[in-house]
Amino acid sequence: MRPAAEQAAQSLREEILSGVIASGARLGEAELATRLQVSRTPIREALTRLAAEGLVELQPHRGARVATWSTAELREIFELRLRLEPYAVRLAVPKLGPEQLDELQELAESMLRTGKPGRRQDLGPIVEANRRFHGLFIEVAGTAPLAAALRGVTHAAVVHQNFHDYTPEALLRSLHHHVEMVAAARAGDGDWAEAIMRAHLYNARATMIGVPRS
Amino acid sequence: MRPAAEQAAQSLREEILSGVIASGARLGEAELATRLQVSRTPIREALTRLAAEGLVELQPHRGARVATWSTAELREIFELRLRLEPYAVRLAVPKLGPEQLDELQELAESMLRTGKPGRRQDLGPIVEANRRFHGLFIEVAGTAPLAAALRGVTHAAVVHQNFHDYTPEALLRSLHHHVEMVAAARAGDGDWAEAIMRAHLYNARATMIGVPRS
DNA sequence: ATGACCAGGATTGCATGCAATCACGCGGAA
DNA sequence: TTCCGCGTGATTGCATGCAATCCTGGTCAT
């Protein structure tokens, strides 16, 4: 839709999710317009779309900022992901084609390679691969309503660049979950894949916000 | 935010959810602009926002239409509601204040009054009261991510004006569910309220799309 | 010293104009 | 008759201009 606006939204999304633009940063329309080489109109449209996705926050007459999430909101977000994403994985497993299984496996193995301890380098590529990994399941699960409901809810974890906060053990656990999920998918076992996704999310939640005391 | 755009979005939302604008109807920017007494710019912004909510569908260079949902999508939407809305009710119950309980009770009883058989009149007011009833729980449940995830997913049932398709028995069941939910809320029993909400949704799904054969 | 108040500048919000794209209907060829 | 191509009208997409609002700092009174 609206090509220039869509492209602007895509660029901004990339920059926010990849951390180029920090959480909480101000997004001036004029600055974005000159930087992305379009006028303010498509920029404004892109901002309203990202606001609807929950990636940016809009205040009347006061402009846009990259969204921030309180601990309570993060807790809630994980609660929602736990209710939706394992279900999405279960739906996706029987629909995955061979080439998609190969892509998932490649993603899982590449994340495991760059995340191995001893190689203490940039974890940036993992963020992107992880996003693609989770996104592929949601995409294959297939239905638009599910994708829409999950869209806003998966952003927060990505923006918070959580991999840097993982302990080495938690990170390894997380990356092995990916590999195991591919194995479950290859076996066509939706129950297995769903269970691993659930464990994967609990592990992520524990490192990001700790275990809720309730 | 953006006062004129927000007002336009609100007006359109009302008109779509109340059925004044039919599902699938075309939404011309110029026509809406003259009708709502603003220029096309805020109209376009309103349309992008409603598109993000899933209420309208946008096609590049081809304008906007009120969204329609396939049976598969409706099925998926109920699957999502079943995973989120009972949870929202459970969260809301301990937070409901006396005045909110009174409002819920008034809504439930008014729906029951106008829906009673023998009084075969307009069911329109029920649609609005029902929307308010469900929305109040979601609002009180409190967290923004949950509300955002549910927003797009609750629209479909409203647009489809489902109450007219209910059999008299199913309609009565549904309206009594509301009353029972208020009773559960007054008792502070989140489990009870959650269970009734679940039954409420199963009942609605059965009349709208039938029981899935899986 | 502290607080209220008031320019000046900057930024957002909306309206409008023009270019780009699409829908529709007509005419011509097979 | 049917289908393809094309021109015209209508609609959307984007850029720009102006008014409205907000933020900043500086000044003045207390």
Coordinates of C-alpha atoms (C1' of nucleotides) in Angstrom, one line a residue:
Chain A
M1 CA 0.0 0.0 0.0
R2 CA 1.0 3.6 -0.4
P3 CA 4.5 2.8 -1.7
A4 CA 6.5 5.6 -0.3
A5 CA 4.8 5.5 3.1
E6 CA 5.2 1.7 3.2
Q7 CA 8.8 2.0 2.4
A8 CA 9.3 4.6 5.0
A9 CA 7.5 2.5 7.5
Q10 CA 9.7 -0.5 6.6
S11 CA 12.9 1.5 6.9
L12 CA 11.9 2.9 10.3
R13 CA 10.8 -0.5 11.5
E14 CA 14.2 -2.0 10.5
E15 CA 16.1 0.8 12.2
I16 CA 14.1 0.6 15.4
L17 CA 14.1 -3.2 15.6
S18 CA 17.8 -3.4 14.8
G19 CA 18.6 -0.8 17.5
V20 CA 20.0 1.8 15.1
I21 CA 17.4 4.1 16.6
A22 CA 17.3 3.7 20.4
S23 CA 14.2 3.1 22.5
G24 CA 12.8 6.3 23.6
A25 CA 14.5 8.4 20.9
R26 CA 12.6 11.3 19.4
L27 CA 11.5 11.0 15.8
G28 CA 11.2 14.4 14.2
E29 CA 9.2 14.5 11.0
A30 CA 11.4 16.9 9.2
E31 CA 14.6 15.0 10.0
L32 CA 13.1 11.7 8.9
A33 CA 11.8 13.3 5.7
T34 CA 15.2 14.6 4.7
R35 CA 16.9 11.4 5.7
L36 CA 14.6 9.1 3.9
Q37 CA 14.2 11.4 0.9
V38 CA 10.5 11.7 1.0
S39 CA 8.2 14.5 2.1
R40 CA 6.6 14.7 5.5
T41 CA 3.3 13.2 4.4
P42 CA 4.4 9.6 3.9
I43 CA 6.5 10.0 7.0
R44 CA 3.5 10.9 9.0
E45 CA 1.6 8.0 7.6
A46 CA 4.5 5.6 8.4
L47 CA 4.5 7.0 12.0
T48 CA 0.8 6.4 12.5
R49 CA 1.2 2.8 11.2
L50 CA 4.1 2.1 13.5
A51 CA 2.2 3.7 16.4
A52 CA -0.7 1.3 15.7
E53 CA 1.9 -1.6 15.8
G54 CA 3.1 -0.3 19.1
L55 CA 6.6 0.5 18.0
V56 CA 6.3 4.2 18.4
E57 CA 4.3 6.5 20.7
L58 CA 2.5 9.5 19.4
Q59 CA 1.5 12.6 21.4
P60 CA -0.6 15.3 19.9
H61 CA 1.4 18.3 18.8
R62 CA 4.4 16.8 20.5
G63 CA 5.7 14.3 18.0
A64 CA 6.7 10.7 18.0
R65 CA 9.1 8.7 20.1
V66 CA 10.2 5.1 19.9
A67 CA 8.1 3.2 22.3
T68 CA 9.4 2.1 25.7
W69 CA 8.0 -0.6 27.9
S70 CA 7.6 -0.8 31.6
T71 CA 8.4 -4.0 33.5
A72 CA 4.7 -4.5 34.0
E73 CA 4.1 -4.2 30.3
L74 CA 6.9 -6.6 29.5
R75 CA 5.5 -9.1 31.9
E76 CA 2.1 -8.7 30.2
I77 CA 3.7 -9.1 26.8
F78 CA 5.3 -12.4 27.8
E79 CA 2.0 -13.5 29.1
L80 CA 0.4 -12.8 25.7
R81 CA 3.2 -14.4 23.8
L82 CA 2.9 -17.5 25.9
R83 CA -0.7 -17.7 25.0
L84 CA -0.3 -17.1 21.3
E85 CA 3.1 -18.1 20.0
P86 CA 3.2 -21.7 21.1
Y87 CA -0.2 -22.0 19.4
A88 CA 1.2 -20.4 16.3
V89 CA 4.0 -22.9 16.2
R90 CA 1.6 -25.8 16.6
L91 CA -0.4 -24.5 13.6
A92 CA 2.7 -24.0 11.5
V93 CA 4.4 -27.3 12.0
P94 CA 2.2 -29.3 9.7
K95 CA 2.3 -26.6 7.1
L96 CA 6.1 -26.2 6.8
G97 CA 7.6 -27.2 3.5
P98 CA 11.1 -28.7 3.0
E99 CA 12.7 -25.4 1.9
Q100 CA 11.2 -23.7 5.0
L101 CA 12.5 -26.4 7.3
D102 CA 15.9 -25.9 5.7
E103 CA 15.8 -22.2 6.2
L104 CA 14.8 -22.6 9.9
Q105 CA 17.6 -25.1 10.4
E106 CA 20.1 -22.8 8.8
L107 CA 18.9 -19.9 11.0
A108 CA 19.1 -22.0 14.1
E109 CA 22.5 -23.3 13.3
S110 CA 23.9 -20.0 12.4
M111 CA 22.6 -18.5 15.6
L112 CA 24.2 -21.3 17.5
R113 CA 27.6 -20.8 15.7
T114 CA 27.8 -17.0 16.4
G115 CA 26.5 -17.4 19.9
K116 CA 28.9 -20.1 21.1
P117 CA 31.0 -19.0 24.1
G118 CA 34.6 -18.3 23.4
R119 CA 33.6 -16.3 20.4
R120 CA 32.6 -13.2 22.3
Q121 CA 31.8 -11.1 19.3
D122 CA 28.9 -9.1 18.1
L123 CA 25.5 -10.7 18.8
G124 CA 23.7 -8.3 16.4
P125 CA 23.2 -10.9 13.7
I126 CA 21.4 -13.1 16.2
V127 CA 18.8 -10.5 16.8
E128 CA 17.9 -10.4 13.1
A129 CA 18.1 -14.2 12.6
N130 CA 16.0 -14.7 15.7
R131 CA 13.4 -12.3 14.4
R132 CA 13.2 -14.1 11.1
F133 CA 13.0 -17.5 12.9
H134 CA 10.1 -16.5 15.0
G135 CA 8.5 -14.6 12.2
L136 CA 8.6 -17.5 9.8
F137 CA 6.6 -19.7 12.1
I138 CA 4.0 -17.0 12.5
E139 CA 3.9 -16.4 8.8
V140 CA 3.5 -20.1 8.0
A141 CA 0.8 -20.5 10.7
G142 CA -1.0 -18.6 8.1
T143 CA -4.0 -16.6 9.3
A144 CA -4.0 -12.9 9.2
P145 CA -5.7 -12.3 12.6
L146 CA -3.0 -14.3 14.4
A147 CA -0.2 -12.4 12.7
A148 CA -1.9 -9.1 13.5
A149 CA -2.4 -10.0 17.2
L150 CA 1.3 -11.1 17.5
R151 CA 2.8 -8.2 15.6
G152 CA 2.6 -5.6 18.3
V153 CA 3.6 -8.1 21.0
T154 CA 6.8 -9.4 19.5
H155 CA 8.3 -6.0 18.9
A156 CA 9.1 -5.2 22.5
A157 CA 11.5 -8.1 23.1
V158 CA 13.4 -7.3 19.9
V159 CA 13.7 -3.6 20.7
H160 CA 15.1 -4.4 24.1
Q161 CA 18.0 -6.2 22.5
N162 CA 17.7 -8.9 25.1
F163 CA 20.5 -11.1 23.9
H164 CA 23.1 -8.9 25.5
D165 CA 21.5 -9.5 28.9
Y166 CA 21.5 -13.3 28.6
T167 CA 23.9 -15.2 30.8
P168 CA 26.1 -17.5 28.6
E169 CA 24.1 -20.5 29.9
A170 CA 20.7 -18.9 29.2
L171 CA 21.8 -17.8 25.8
L172 CA 23.0 -21.3 24.9
R173 CA 19.7 -22.8 26.2
S174 CA 17.8 -20.3 24.0
L175 CA 19.8 -21.2 20.9
H176 CA 19.4 -24.9 21.5
H177 CA 15.7 -24.4 21.8
H178 CA 15.7 -23.2 18.2
V179 CA 17.6 -26.3 17.1
E180 CA 15.2 -28.5 19.0
M181 CA 12.2 -26.7 17.5
V182 CA 13.5 -27.5 14.1
A183 CA 13.9 -31.1 15.0
A184 CA 10.3 -31.2 16.4
A185 CA 9.1 -29.5 13.2
R186 CA 10.9 -32.0 11.0
A187 CA 9.3 -34.8 13.0
G188 CA 5.9 -33.2 12.4
D189 CA 5.3 -33.2 16.1
G190 CA 3.3 -30.0 16.9
D191 CA 3.0 -30.9 20.6
W192 CA 6.8 -31.1 20.9
A193 CA 7.3 -27.9 19.0
E194 CA 4.7 -26.1 21.1
A195 CA 6.3 -27.3 24.3
I196 CA 9.7 -26.2 23.3
M197 CA 8.4 -22.8 22.3
R198 CA 6.8 -22.4 25.7
A199 CA 10.1 -23.3 27.4
H200 CA 11.9 -20.9 25.1
L201 CA 9.6 -18.1 26.2
Y202 CA 9.9 -18.9 29.9
N203 CA 13.7 -18.8 29.5
A204 CA 13.5 -15.5 27.8
R205 CA 11.2 -14.0 30.3
A206 CA 13.4 -15.2 33.2
T207 CA 16.4 -13.3 31.9
M208 CA 14.5 -10.2 30.9
I209 CA 12.3 -9.6 33.9
G210 CA 12.9 -12.5 36.3
V211 CA 10.3 -14.9 37.3
P212 CA 7.1 -13.2 38.5
R213 CA 6.7 -13.7 42.2
S214 CA 3.0 -14.5 42.1
Chain B
M1 CA -3.5 12.6 19.1
R2 CA -4.0 14.5 15.9
P3 CA -7.4 15.9 16.9
A4 CA -9.1 16.0 13.6
A5 CA -7.8 12.7 12.5
E6 CA -8.7 11.1 15.8
Q7 CA -12.2 12.4 15.5
A8 CA -12.5 11.2 12.0
A9 CA -11.3 7.7 13.0
Q10 CA -13.7 7.7 15.9
S11 CA -16.6 8.6 13.7
L12 CA -15.7 6.0 11.1
R13 CA -15.2 3.4 13.7
E14 CA -18.7 4.1 15.2
E15 CA -20.3 4.0 11.8
I16 CA -18.6 0.7 10.8
L17 CA -19.2 -1.0 14.2
S18 CA -22.8 0.1 14.3
G19 CA -23.5 -1.1 10.8
V20 CA -24.2 2.3 9.3
I21 CA -21.5 1.5 6.8
A22 CA -21.8 -2.1 5.6
S23 CA -19.0 -4.6 5.6
G24 CA -17.3 -4.5 2.3
A25 CA -18.4 -1.0 1.4
R26 CA -16.1 1.3 -0.4
L27 CA -14.7 4.3 1.5
G28 CA -13.8 7.2 -0.9
E29 CA -11.5 9.8 0.6
A30 CA -13.2 12.7 -1.1
E31 CA -16.7 11.6 0.0
L32 CA -15.6 11.0 3.6
A33 CA -13.8 14.4 3.6
T34 CA -16.9 16.3 2.6
R35 CA -19.2 14.3 4.9
L36 CA -17.0 14.7 8.0
Q37 CA -16.1 18.3 7.2
V38 CA -12.3 17.9 7.2
S39 CA -9.8 17.7 4.4
R40 CA -8.5 14.4 2.9
T41 CA -5.4 14.5 5.0
P42 CA -6.9 13.5 8.4
I43 CA -9.2 11.2 6.5
R44 CA -6.2 9.3 5.2
E45 CA -4.7 9.2 8.6
A46 CA -7.9 7.8 10.1
L47 CA -8.1 5.2 7.4
T48 CA -4.5 4.0 8.0
R49 CA -5.3 3.7 11.7
L50 CA -8.4 1.7 11.1
A51 CA -6.5 -0.5 8.7
A52 CA -4.0 -1.2 11.4
E53 CA -6.9 -2.1 13.6
G54 CA -8.2 -4.5 11.0
L55 CA -11.4 -2.6 10.5
V56 CA -10.7 -1.5 6.9
E57 CA -8.6 -2.9 4.2
L58 CA -6.3 -0.7 2.1
Q59 CA -5.1 -1.5 -1.4
P60 CA -2.5 0.8 -3.1
H61 CA -4.0 3.2 -5.5
R62 CA -7.4 1.5 -5.1
G63 CA -8.7 2.9 -1.9
A64 CA -10.2 1.5 1.2
R65 CA -13.0 -0.9 1.9
V66 CA -14.6 -2.0 5.1
A67 CA -13.0 -5.2 6.0
T68 CA -14.6 -8.6 5.5
W69 CA -13.7 -11.8 7.1
S70 CA -13.7 -15.3 5.7
T71 CA -15.1 -18.2 7.7
A72 CA -11.5 -19.4 8.3
E73 CA -10.6 -16.0 9.7
L74 CA -13.6 -15.9 11.9
R75 CA -12.7 -19.3 13.2
E76 CA -9.2 -18.1 13.9
I77 CA -10.5 -14.9 15.5
F78 CA -12.6 -17.0 18.0
E79 CA -9.5 -19.1 18.7
L80 CA -7.6 -16.0 19.6
R81 CA -10.5 -14.5 21.7
L82 CA -10.7 -17.8 23.6
R83 CA -7.1 -17.5 24.5
L84 CA -7.1 -13.8 25.4
E85 CA -10.5 -12.6 26.6
P86 CA -11.1 -15.1 29.4
Y87 CA -7.7 -14.2 30.7
A88 CA -8.6 -10.5 30.4
V89 CA -11.7 -11.1 32.5
R90 CA -9.8 -12.9 35.1
L91 CA -7.4 -10.0 35.4
A92 CA -10.2 -7.5 35.5
V93 CA -12.3 -9.1 38.2
P94 CA -10.2 -8.1 41.2
K95 CA -9.8 -4.6 39.8
L96 CA -13.5 -3.7 39.3
G97 CA -14.8 -0.9 41.4
P98 CA -18.4 -0.6 42.7
E99 CA -19.4 1.9 40.1
Q100 CA -18.0 -0.3 37.3
L101 CA -19.8 -3.4 38.7
D102 CA -23.0 -1.3 38.7
E103 CA -22.5 -0.3 35.1
L104 CA -21.8 -3.9 34.0
Q105 CA -25.0 -5.0 35.8
E106 CA -27.0 -2.2 34.2
L107 CA -25.7 -3.2 30.8
A108 CA -26.3 -6.9 31.3
E109 CA -29.9 -6.3 32.5
S110 CA -30.7 -3.9 29.8
M111 CA -29.5 -6.3 27.2
L112 CA -31.6 -9.0 28.8
R113 CA -34.7 -6.7 28.7
T114 CA -34.5 -5.8 25.1
G115 CA -33.5 -9.3 24.0
K116 CA -36.4 -11.1 25.8
P117 CA -38.5 -13.1 23.4
G118 CA -42.0 -11.7 22.7
R119 CA -40.4 -8.3 22.2
R120 CA -39.2 -8.9 18.7
Q121 CA -38.0 -5.4 18.1
D122 CA -34.7 -3.8 17.2
L123 CA -31.6 -5.6 18.5
G124 CA -29.4 -2.7 17.6
P125 CA -29.0 -1.4 21.1
I126 CA -27.7 -4.8 22.2
V127 CA -24.8 -4.5 19.8
E128 CA -23.6 -1.3 21.4
A129 CA -24.2 -2.4 25.0
N130 CA -22.4 -5.7 24.3
R131 CA -19.5 -3.9 22.9
R132 CA -19.3 -1.7 25.9
F133 CA -19.7 -4.7 28.2
H134 CA -16.8 -6.6 26.7
G135 CA -14.7 -3.4 26.3
L136 CA -15.1 -2.5 29.9
F137 CA -13.5 -5.7 31.1
I138 CA -10.6 -5.3 28.7
E139 CA -10.2 -1.7 29.8
V140 CA -10.1 -2.6 33.4
A141 CA -7.8 -5.5 32.9
G142 CA -5.5 -2.6 32.4
T143 CA -2.4 -3.3 30.4
A144 CA -2.0 -1.7 27.1
P145 CA -0.5 -4.7 25.3
L146 CA -3.5 -6.8 26.0
A147 CA -5.9 -4.2 24.9
A148 CA -3.9 -3.7 21.7
A149 CA -3.8 -7.4 21.0
L150 CA -7.6 -7.7 21.5
R151 CA -8.6 -4.6 19.6
G152 CA -8.3 -6.0 16.2
V153 CA -9.8 -9.3 17.2
T154 CA -13.0 -8.1 18.7
H155 CA -14.0 -6.0 15.8
A156 CA -15.0 -8.8 13.5
A157 CA -17.8 -10.1 15.6
V158 CA -19.3 -6.7 16.0
V159 CA -19.2 -5.9 12.4
H160 CA -20.9 -9.1 11.5
Q161 CA -23.9 -8.0 13.6
N162 CA -24.1 -11.5 14.9
F163 CA -27.1 -11.0 17.2
H164 CA -29.5 -11.3 14.3
D165 CA -28.3 -14.7 13.5
Y166 CA -28.8 -16.1 17.0
T167 CA -31.6 -18.4 17.7
P168 CA -33.8 -17.2 20.5
E169 CA -32.3 -19.8 22.8
A170 CA -28.7 -19.0 21.9
L171 CA -29.4 -15.3 22.3
L172 CA -31.0 -15.9 25.7
R173 CA -28.0 -18.0 26.8
S174 CA -25.7 -15.3 25.7
L175 CA -27.5 -12.6 27.6
H176 CA -27.7 -14.7 30.7
H177 CA -23.9 -15.2 30.4
H178 CA -23.5 -11.5 30.8
V179 CA -25.6 -11.5 34.0
E180 CA -23.7 -14.5 35.4
M181 CA -20.4 -12.8 34.6
V182 CA -21.5 -9.8 36.7
A183 CA -22.4 -12.1 39.5
A184 CA -19.0 -13.8 39.3
A185 CA -17.4 -10.4 39.3
R186 CA -19.3 -9.3 42.3
A187 CA -18.3 -12.4 44.1
G188 CA -14.7 -11.6 43.2
D189 CA -14.3 -15.1 41.7
G190 CA -12.0 -14.8 38.7
D191 CA -12.2 -18.5 37.9
W192 CA -15.9 -18.4 37.6
A193 CA -15.9 -15.3 35.5
E194 CA -13.3 -16.7 33.2
A195 CA -15.2 -19.9 32.8
I196 CA -18.4 -18.1 31.9
M197 CA -16.6 -15.9 29.4
R198 CA -15.2 -19.1 27.8
A199 CA -18.7 -20.6 27.5
H200 CA -20.0 -17.3 26.2
L201 CA -17.5 -17.3 23.4
Y202 CA -18.1 -21.0 22.5
N203 CA -21.8 -20.2 22.3
A204 CA -21.1 -17.2 20.1
R205 CA -18.8 -19.3 17.9
A206 CA -21.4 -22.0 17.5
T207 CA -24.0 -19.6 16.1
M208 CA -21.6 -17.7 13.9
I209 CA -19.6 -20.5 12.3
G210 CA -20.7 -23.7 13.8
V211 CA -18.5 -26.0 15.8
P212 CA -15.2 -26.8 14.0
R213 CA -15.2 -30.4 12.9
S214 CA -11.7 -31.1 14.1
Chain C
dA1 C1' 16.8 33.1 44.6
dT2 C1' 12.6 31.5 42.8
dG3 C1' 8.7 31.5 40.3
dA4 C1' 5.5 33.3 36.7
dC5 C1' 5.2 35.1 32.4
dC6 C1' 6.0 36.1 27.8
dA7 C1' 8.3 36.4 23.2
dG8 C1' 10.8 33.8 19.5
dG9 C1' 11.8 29.8 17.2
dA10 C1' 10.8 25.3 16.0
dT11 C1' 7.5 21.6 15.1
dT12 C1' 3.3 19.5 14.3
dG13 C1' -1.6 19.5 12.1
dC14 C1' -4.3 20.4 8.3
dA15 C1' -5.6 22.1 3.6
dT16 C1' -4.7 22.2 -1.0
dG17 C1' -2.5 21.4 -5.6
dC18 C1' -0.4 18.5 -8.9
dA19 C1' 1.4 14.2 -10.6
dA20 C1' 0.7 9.1 -10.8
dT21 C1' -2.2 5.3 -11.1
dC22 C1' -6.4 2.9 -11.9
dA23 C1' -11.2 1.8 -13.5
dC24 C1' -14.3 2.0 -17.2
dG25 C1' -16.1 2.2 -21.7
dC26 C1' -15.4 2.5 -26.5
dG27 C1' -13.6 1.0 -30.9
dG28 C1' -11.3 -2.2 -33.8
dA29 C1' -9.5 -6.7 -35.1
dA30 C1' -9.8 -11.7 -35.1
Chain D
dT1 C1' -19.4 -12.1 -30.9
dT2 C1' -15.4 -11.8 -28.1
dC3 C1' -11.2 -10.1 -26.8
dC4 C1' -7.6 -6.8 -26.7
dG5 C1' -5.9 -2.1 -26.6
dC6 C1' -6.4 2.6 -25.5
dG7 C1' -8.1 7.1 -24.0
dT8 C1' -10.6 9.6 -20.6
dG9 C1' -12.4 10.6 -16.2
dA10 C1' -11.9 9.7 -11.5
dT11 C1' -9.2 8.6 -7.4
dT12 C1' -5.3 8.0 -4.9
dG13 C1' -0.3 9.4 -3.5
dC14 C1' 2.8 12.8 -2.4
dA15 C1' 4.7 17.6 -1.9
dT16 C1' 4.2 22.0 -0.2
dG17 C1' 2.3 26.1 2.3
dC18 C1' 0.2 28.1 6.2
dA19 C1' -1.9 28.2 10.7
dA20 C1' -1.9 26.3 15.4
dT21 C1' 0.5 24.5 19.2
dC22 C1' 4.4 23.6 21.9
dC23 C1' 9.1 24.1 23.8
dT24 C1' 12.9 27.2 25.3
dG25 C1' 15.2 31.0 27.2
dG26 C1' 15.1 35.2 29.2
dT27 C1' 13.0 38.9 31.9
dC28 C1' 10.6 40.8 35.6
dA29 C1' 8.2 40.8 39.9
dT30 C1' 8.0 38.9 44.4

